[in-house]
Short mmCIF file of C-alpha atoms in Angstrom, two decimals:
data_model
loop_
_atom_site.label_atom_id
_atom_site.label_comp_id
_atom_site.label_asym_id
_atom_site.label_seq_id
_atom_site.Cartn_x
_atom_site.Cartn_y
_atom_site.Cartn_z
CA MET A 1 117.47 84.53 98.63
CA ASN A 2 113.75 84.26 97.81
CA ARG A 3 112.70 87.81 98.65
CA PRO A 4 115.50 90.35 98.77
CA ALA A 5 114.65 93.29 101.02
CA VAL A 6 116.24 96.72 101.07
CA GLN A 7 116.04 99.24 103.90
CA LEU A 8 115.84 102.76 102.49
CA LYS A 9 116.12 105.71 104.86
CA LEU A 10 115.56 109.33 103.81
CA VAL A 11 116.75 112.37 105.77
CA ASP A 12 116.14 116.07 105.13
CA ALA A 13 119.11 118.40 105.48
CA ASP A 14 120.41 120.90 102.92
CA GLY A 15 119.13 118.39 100.40
CA LEU A 16 117.49 114.97 100.54
CA TYR A 17 119.86 112.27 101.79
CA TYR A 18 119.35 108.59 100.97
CA SER A 19 120.92 105.65 102.74
CA TRP A 20 120.12 102.05 101.86
CA ARG A 21 121.33 98.56 102.53
CA TRP A 22 120.12 95.14 101.46
CA GLU A 23 119.20 92.89 104.34
CA HIS A 24 121.26 90.00 102.96
CA ASP A 25 124.34 92.28 103.09
CA LEU A 26 123.77 94.76 105.91
CA GLY A 27 127.35 95.98 105.95
CA ALA A 28 127.22 97.34 102.39
CA ILE A 29 125.60 100.75 102.90
CA GLN A 30 125.05 103.08 99.98
CA ASN A 31 124.56 106.85 100.38
CA VAL A 32 123.30 109.46 97.93
CA MET A 33 122.42 113.14 98.29
CA VAL A 34 119.92 114.82 95.98
CA GLU A 35 119.79 118.60 95.82
CA GLU A 36 116.60 120.14 97.18
CA GLY A 37 115.96 121.95 93.91
CA ARG A 38 115.61 118.62 92.15
CA VAL A 39 112.99 117.16 94.51
CA ARG A 40 111.14 120.23 95.77
CA PRO A 41 109.01 120.99 92.67
CA ALA A 42 107.55 117.47 92.59
CA LEU A 43 106.93 117.43 96.35
CA ASP A 44 105.21 120.82 96.18
CA ALA A 45 103.02 119.57 93.32
CA LEU A 46 102.10 116.53 95.39
CA ALA A 47 101.11 118.69 98.36
CA GLU A 48 98.90 120.75 96.06
CA ALA A 49 97.22 117.57 94.83
CA LEU A 50 96.52 115.88 98.17
CA PRO A 51 93.35 116.31 100.25
CA THR A 52 95.35 117.18 103.38
CA PRO A 53 94.64 120.86 104.17
CA LEU A 54 97.37 123.33 103.27
CA PRO A 55 98.11 126.20 105.68
CA GLY A 56 95.04 128.40 105.98
CA GLU A 57 92.69 125.88 104.34
CA THR A 58 89.64 124.26 105.85
CA VAL A 59 89.05 120.53 105.38
CA GLU A 60 86.26 121.26 102.89
CA GLN A 61 88.46 123.61 100.88
CA ALA A 62 91.22 120.99 100.77
CA LEU A 63 88.82 118.29 99.58
CA GLU A 64 87.40 120.50 96.86
CA ARG A 65 90.90 121.44 95.67
CA SER A 66 92.14 117.86 95.66
CA LEU A 67 89.05 116.20 94.20
CA THR A 68 89.13 118.51 91.20
CA GLY A 69 92.89 118.17 90.81
CA PRO A 70 95.46 115.76 89.34
CA LEU A 71 94.67 112.71 91.47
CA VAL A 72 91.31 112.17 89.80
CA ASP A 73 92.48 112.88 86.24
CA ARG A 74 94.48 110.02 84.72
CA ASP A 75 96.72 112.07 82.46
CA ARG A 76 97.52 114.75 85.04
CA GLU A 77 98.07 112.15 87.76
CA ALA A 78 100.39 110.17 85.48
CA GLY A 79 102.47 113.30 84.98
CA LEU A 80 102.70 113.91 88.72
CA ALA A 81 103.55 110.27 89.47
CA THR A 82 106.25 110.31 86.76
CA ALA A 83 107.78 113.51 88.11
CA LEU A 84 107.85 112.06 91.62
CA ALA A 85 109.53 108.85 90.44
CA ARG A 86 112.21 110.74 88.49
CA SER A 87 112.89 113.05 91.40
CA LEU A 88 112.82 110.57 94.27
CA ILE A 89 114.03 107.11 93.21
CA PRO A 90 117.86 107.01 93.20
CA TYR A 91 119.24 105.79 89.89
CA ARG A 92 121.75 103.47 91.56
CA LEU A 93 119.02 101.81 93.64
CA ALA A 94 116.86 101.43 90.54
CA GLN A 95 119.75 99.65 88.80
CA GLU A 96 120.16 97.24 91.73
CA MET A 97 116.44 96.48 91.72
CA ASN A 98 116.40 95.91 87.96
CA ALA A 99 119.24 93.42 88.31
CA LEU A 100 117.14 91.44 90.79
CA LEU A 101 114.04 91.60 88.62
CA GLU A 102 116.05 90.18 85.72
CA GLN A 103 116.80 87.20 87.96
CA GLY A 104 113.08 86.74 88.66
CA LEU A 105 113.40 88.15 92.18
CA ARG A 106 110.78 90.62 93.40
CA PRO A 107 112.33 92.96 96.00
CA HIS A 108 110.71 94.30 99.15
CA VAL A 109 111.48 98.00 99.62
CA ARG A 110 111.18 99.11 103.26
CA ILE A 111 111.10 102.90 103.32
CA GLN A 112 111.67 105.18 106.30
CA PRO A 113 110.57 108.56 104.91
CA SER A 114 111.77 111.97 105.93
CA LEU A 115 109.47 114.81 106.93
CA SER A 116 109.39 116.19 103.40
CA THR A 117 108.59 112.78 101.87
CA ALA A 118 106.11 111.61 104.53
CA GLN A 119 103.13 111.70 102.17
CA VAL A 120 104.78 110.33 99.04
CA PRO A 121 102.66 107.44 97.68
CA TRP A 122 105.62 105.25 96.73
CA GLU A 123 103.40 102.44 95.46
CA ALA A 124 101.86 104.78 92.87
CA LEU A 125 105.08 106.29 91.50
CA ARG A 126 105.20 105.82 87.73
CA VAL A 127 108.57 104.24 87.05
CA ASP A 128 107.97 103.51 83.38
CA GLU A 129 105.31 104.03 80.74
CA GLY A 130 102.14 102.57 82.21
CA GLU A 131 103.99 100.94 85.09
CA ARG A 132 103.90 101.83 88.78
CA PHE A 133 106.51 101.10 91.45
CA VAL A 134 104.21 98.54 93.09
CA ALA A 135 104.23 96.52 89.85
CA ASN A 136 107.85 95.50 90.41
CA ALA A 137 108.28 95.62 94.18
CA ASP A 138 106.50 95.21 97.46
CA LEU A 139 106.67 98.37 99.53
CA SER A 140 106.24 99.01 103.24
CA VAL A 141 107.09 101.62 105.84
CA LEU A 142 110.23 100.96 107.86
CA PRO A 143 109.66 102.10 111.47
CA PRO A 144 112.50 104.01 113.14
CA ALA A 145 115.12 101.82 114.78
CA THR A 146 114.20 103.29 118.17
CA VAL A 147 110.71 101.83 117.73
CA ARG A 148 111.37 98.47 116.10
CA ASN A 149 114.39 97.63 118.30
CA SER A 150 113.11 98.98 121.63
CA PRO A 151 113.88 96.56 124.49
CA ALA A 152 110.49 97.42 126.01
CA ARG A 153 108.56 96.52 122.87
CA ARG A 154 105.97 93.76 123.20
CA ARG A 155 105.70 90.98 120.61
CA SER A 156 102.20 89.60 120.07
CA GLU A 157 101.67 86.14 118.64
CA TRP A 158 99.96 85.81 115.27
CA ARG A 159 96.94 83.51 115.39
CA PRO A 160 95.33 83.20 111.92
CA ASP A 161 91.93 82.17 113.29
CA GLY A 162 91.98 84.43 116.34
CA PRO A 163 89.38 87.06 117.23
CA VAL A 164 89.20 90.40 115.43
CA VAL A 165 88.35 93.58 117.31
CA ALA A 166 86.37 95.54 114.72
CA VAL A 167 85.48 99.15 115.50
CA LEU A 168 83.80 100.37 112.34
CA ASP A 169 82.58 103.95 112.19
CA PRO A 170 81.88 104.30 115.93
CA LYS A 171 79.50 106.96 117.20
CA VAL A 172 81.47 109.73 118.88
CA PRO A 173 79.58 111.42 121.75
CA GLY A 174 78.84 115.04 121.03
CA ALA A 175 80.29 114.78 117.54
CA GLY A 176 79.58 117.50 115.05
CA ARG A 177 79.88 117.14 111.30
CA ASP A 178 83.68 116.83 111.46
CA LEU A 179 83.43 113.60 113.48
CA GLY A 180 80.29 112.18 111.95
CA SER A 181 79.84 108.94 110.03
CA VAL A 182 82.57 108.05 107.54
CA LEU A 183 80.87 104.99 106.03
CA GLY A 184 77.26 106.11 105.87
CA GLU A 185 74.52 103.53 105.98
CA VAL A 186 75.78 99.98 105.58
CA GLU A 187 73.14 98.05 103.69
CA ALA A 188 72.58 94.30 103.79
CA GLY A 189 74.54 92.57 101.04
CA SER A 190 77.00 95.44 100.64
CA PRO A 191 80.77 94.75 100.67
CA LEU A 192 81.04 96.01 104.25
CA ALA A 193 78.12 93.89 105.41
CA LYS A 194 79.77 90.87 103.75
CA LEU A 195 83.03 91.74 105.52
CA ALA A 196 81.28 91.57 108.90
CA GLU A 197 79.52 88.34 107.93
CA GLY A 198 82.83 86.83 106.85
CA LEU A 199 84.39 87.51 110.24
CA GLY A 200 81.49 85.67 111.86
CA SER A 201 82.24 84.38 115.33
CA ARG A 202 85.73 85.92 115.23
CA LEU A 203 84.16 89.35 115.53
CA ILE A 204 84.47 91.03 118.93
CA PRO A 205 82.64 92.66 120.52
CA ALA A 206 79.89 90.39 119.21
CA GLY A 207 77.05 91.84 117.19
CA ASP A 208 76.80 94.50 114.49
CA PRO A 209 80.19 96.28 114.36
CA PHE A 210 78.92 99.41 112.60
CA ARG A 211 78.02 102.74 114.25
CA ARG A 212 78.15 101.39 117.78
CA SER A 213 78.01 103.73 120.75
CA ASP A 214 79.52 101.33 123.29
CA VAL A 215 83.04 100.86 121.91
CA ASP A 216 84.98 103.07 124.29
CA ARG A 217 88.54 102.58 125.54
CA ASP A 218 87.53 100.59 128.60
CA ALA A 219 85.54 98.17 126.44
CA ILE A 220 88.16 97.45 123.78
CA GLU A 221 91.40 97.53 125.78
CA PRO A 222 90.94 94.07 127.35
CA LEU A 223 89.69 92.65 124.03
CA LEU A 224 92.79 93.81 122.19
CA ALA A 225 95.06 92.09 124.70
CA THR A 226 93.88 88.67 123.48
CA ALA A 227 92.91 89.45 119.87
CA ALA A 228 94.64 88.49 116.63
CA ARG A 229 93.72 91.70 114.79
CA PHE A 230 92.36 95.21 115.29
CA LEU A 231 90.39 96.83 112.48
CA TYR A 232 89.46 100.46 113.05
CA VAL A 233 87.61 102.68 110.60
CA GLY A 234 86.74 106.15 111.80
CA HIS A 235 88.38 109.42 112.68
CA VAL A 236 91.95 110.32 113.62
CA THR A 237 93.02 113.89 114.28
CA ILE A 238 96.57 115.17 114.57
CA ALA A 239 97.56 117.84 117.07
CA GLU A 240 100.89 119.62 117.56
CA HIS A 241 102.94 116.49 118.18
CA GLY A 242 102.71 112.79 117.42
CA LEU A 243 101.98 111.61 120.97
CA ASP A 244 98.80 113.67 120.88
CA ALA A 245 97.52 111.96 117.71
CA ARG A 246 93.93 111.12 118.56
CA LEU A 247 91.72 108.13 117.85
CA HIS A 248 88.03 108.89 118.26
CA LEU A 249 85.97 106.14 119.89
CA SER A 250 82.70 106.19 121.84
CA CYS A 251 84.48 107.61 124.87
CA GLY A 252 82.31 109.97 126.92
CA PRO A 253 83.51 112.60 129.39
CA GLY A 254 83.60 110.06 132.21
CA THR A 255 86.49 108.12 130.70
CA THR A 256 90.03 108.76 131.85
CA GLY A 257 92.94 109.68 129.63
CA ARG A 258 95.57 112.23 128.70
CA ALA A 259 93.44 114.36 126.36
CA ALA A 260 90.95 116.92 127.57
CA VAL A 261 87.24 116.38 126.97
CA VAL A 262 86.19 117.91 123.63
CA ASN A 263 82.50 118.55 122.96
CA GLY A 264 81.35 115.73 125.20
CA HIS A 265 83.94 113.09 124.41
CA ARG A 266 87.52 112.30 125.32
CA PRO A 267 89.83 111.31 122.42
CA LEU A 268 92.23 108.39 122.88
CA THR A 269 95.79 109.54 122.26
CA ALA A 270 98.96 107.74 121.22
CA ALA A 271 100.28 108.62 124.69
CA ASP A 272 97.33 106.74 126.22
CA LEU A 273 98.30 103.64 124.25
CA LEU A 274 101.97 103.91 125.17
CA LEU A 275 101.61 104.84 128.84
CA GLY A 276 98.11 103.74 129.80
CA HIS A 277 94.95 105.81 130.00
CA ARG A 278 94.12 105.24 133.64
CA PRO A 279 95.69 107.28 136.48
CA GLY A 280 98.57 105.31 137.91
CA ALA A 281 98.39 102.68 135.18
CA PRO A 282 101.50 100.48 135.40
CA GLN A 283 101.88 100.10 131.64
CA GLY A 284 100.40 100.87 128.26
CA TRP A 285 98.04 98.86 126.15
CA ALA A 286 98.68 95.49 124.54
CA MET A 287 98.02 95.33 120.80
CA PRO A 288 97.56 92.31 118.53
CA ASP A 289 99.98 91.31 115.79
CA ARG A 290 98.02 93.17 113.09
CA VAL A 291 96.45 96.60 113.39
CA ALA A 292 94.60 98.63 110.75
CA LEU A 293 93.83 102.30 111.36
CA ILE A 294 91.79 103.49 108.38
CA ALA A 295 91.23 107.13 109.14
CA CYS A 296 92.48 110.56 108.12
CA GLU A 297 96.28 110.74 108.25
CA SER A 298 96.48 107.96 110.84
CA GLY A 299 100.10 107.41 109.81
CA GLY A 300 100.86 111.12 109.87
CA GLU A 301 103.38 110.92 112.70
CA VAL A 302 106.26 110.79 110.21
CA ARG A 303 105.52 114.46 109.53
CA PHE A 304 106.77 115.32 113.02
CA ALA A 305 110.39 115.73 114.07
CA GLU A 306 109.85 113.00 116.67
CA PRO A 307 107.82 110.34 114.82
CA VAL A 308 105.99 108.76 117.74
CA GLY A 309 102.25 108.56 117.14
CA LEU A 310 99.51 105.98 116.75
CA VAL A 311 101.50 103.69 114.44
CA ALA A 312 104.59 103.69 116.67
CA ALA A 313 102.40 103.20 119.75
CA ALA A 314 100.72 100.16 118.17
CA LEU A 315 104.09 98.67 117.18
CA HIS A 316 105.48 99.27 120.66
CA ALA A 317 102.42 97.63 122.19
CA GLY A 318 102.80 94.38 120.27
CA ALA A 319 101.83 94.86 116.62
CA ARG A 320 104.11 93.70 113.83
CA TYR A 321 102.03 95.08 110.96
CA VAL A 322 100.19 98.42 111.12
CA THR A 323 98.32 99.70 108.09
CA ALA A 324 97.55 103.42 108.21
CA THR A 325 97.06 106.35 105.85
CA ARG A 326 99.39 109.07 104.62
CA TRP A 327 96.85 111.83 104.11
CA THR A 328 93.31 112.99 104.82
CA LEU A 329 90.83 110.45 103.46
CA PRO A 330 87.70 111.80 101.79
CA THR A 331 84.52 110.08 102.89
CA ASP A 332 82.23 108.63 100.24
CA GLU A 333 79.92 111.60 100.80
CA GLY A 334 82.85 113.95 100.20
CA LEU A 335 83.79 112.12 97.01
CA ARG A 336 80.23 112.46 95.72
CA ARG A 337 79.74 116.04 96.84
CA PHE A 338 82.96 117.58 95.57
CA ALA A 339 83.70 115.50 92.49
CA GLY A 340 80.73 113.30 91.69
CA LEU A 341 82.91 110.26 92.32
CA PRO A 342 81.63 106.80 93.26
CA PRO A 343 82.20 105.30 96.75
CA LEU A 344 85.80 104.19 97.33
CA LEU A 345 86.21 103.61 101.04
CA ALA A 346 84.34 100.31 101.37
CA GLU A 347 86.56 98.54 98.83
CA ALA A 348 89.68 99.83 100.59
CA VAL A 349 88.44 98.64 104.00
CA ALA A 350 87.68 95.20 102.58
CA ALA A 351 91.12 95.04 100.92
CA VAL A 352 92.91 95.91 104.16
CA ASP A 353 90.80 93.43 106.12
CA ALA A 354 91.64 90.64 103.65
CA ALA A 355 95.33 91.58 103.62
CA HIS A 356 95.54 91.37 107.41
CA ASP A 357 94.27 87.80 107.27
CA ALA A 358 96.93 86.86 104.70
CA PRO A 359 100.29 85.32 105.65
CA ASP A 360 102.04 88.46 104.34
CA PRO A 361 99.88 91.59 104.82
CA VAL A 362 102.36 93.80 102.95
CA ALA A 363 102.36 91.67 99.81
CA ALA A 364 98.60 91.16 99.97
CA LEU A 365 97.77 94.85 100.23
CA ASN A 366 100.32 95.67 97.54
CA ALA A 367 98.67 93.10 95.25
CA TRP A 368 95.36 94.95 95.57
CA GLN A 369 97.09 98.29 94.98
CA ARG A 370 98.81 96.82 91.94
CA THR A 371 95.42 95.80 90.53
CA LYS A 372 94.01 99.28 91.17
CA ALA A 373 97.05 100.95 89.60
CA ALA A 374 96.86 98.78 86.49
CA ALA A 375 93.15 99.47 86.07
CA TRP A 376 93.68 103.22 86.52
CA GLU A 377 96.47 103.18 83.92
CA ALA A 378 94.49 101.12 81.45
CA GLN A 379 91.04 102.68 81.70
CA GLY A 380 91.14 105.73 83.95
CA ARG A 381 87.85 104.80 85.60
CA PRO A 382 86.81 107.11 88.47
CA GLU A 383 86.54 104.17 90.87
CA ASP A 384 90.23 103.35 90.36
CA ASN A 385 91.72 106.79 91.04
CA PRO A 386 94.48 106.76 93.70
CA VAL A 387 92.96 109.20 96.22
CA VAL A 388 92.22 106.32 98.60
CA TRP A 389 94.24 103.27 97.52
CA ALA A 390 97.55 105.17 97.32
CA ALA A 391 97.01 106.66 100.79
CA LEU A 392 97.40 103.25 102.44
CA ALA A 393 100.76 101.95 103.63
CA THR A 394 101.80 99.22 106.05
CA ALA A 395 104.49 99.71 108.66
CA PHE A 396 106.27 96.42 109.24
CA GLY A 397 108.96 95.59 111.70
#
């Protein structure tokens, strides 16, 4: 047993219900219920700290609140992360994990969150003085059984040297400020420019991948069917249900799809990926083995009663690993404007890109998060705060 893995499922009812089982002993299921009064204060404090808008807030108001709050102050963030760990990690499960660690075994915790815990940054939870959860375990998102075990699910082959469809900060037709550039100008020699250079001939479509205006759905769909990876950095917006979660490409009003045209462009929805975006399409899209969706709340489908959104659609279409975000990501301009913080997004994009080329994307991304967490604990530097790195999580199944 080289890497023990535990499947942890959380369910909201009159309290928070936990069910877990170790994959080497699937029949031994453990169940625990925690009273809502024990977990609610920490979850409410987390919601107040995150840049995702609260009811009645604008995006700008949410960013200003969050970027002057606990997540960017080491001592206050440590208190929040400690409270979350004490409230949310079952004592019995912690004991089982400690027993494995004493044997030199690093467990993999696969978490299927509930609605109330959808935005919990498990990797960042402070389980001991100066020590985060990701220091002692690898953590990933466990997709619902209906997604990972669907008979209709495709299975794409992993090809380490295969082509990478990179859609980085695409120009959205008719976009206002809300759908403008997320990366800003990419200068020669910058980490993002080096990322593109490193992909070299693997990069498709060929040419400069940044701020393109020709990467619409009809251009990338056939490329994804034969690619090894998909790396998207841009905008995602969430509507009233997960199937209407929207990826914003360079799709003009002439494209076909299930979303209405908005200000001169047509968003690509999770339903388009699952069912096809063309009238009478016989099937949905085909996705490569590894998909990264670095955008605001791209993994936000778990906040819906029926968690079927962009992540589930990508898994259904062939992906095995999908890295997405739990909450609204501030752009580098937002970080500077509201808190005087240095750029953070480029390093995160590079870390996800490198992780998706690794044999184990979950462990590779967690290793980067572990480095960021340790630096934040030790020095509290602004560039190591968890606003961006703790938002990232990989669904694996």
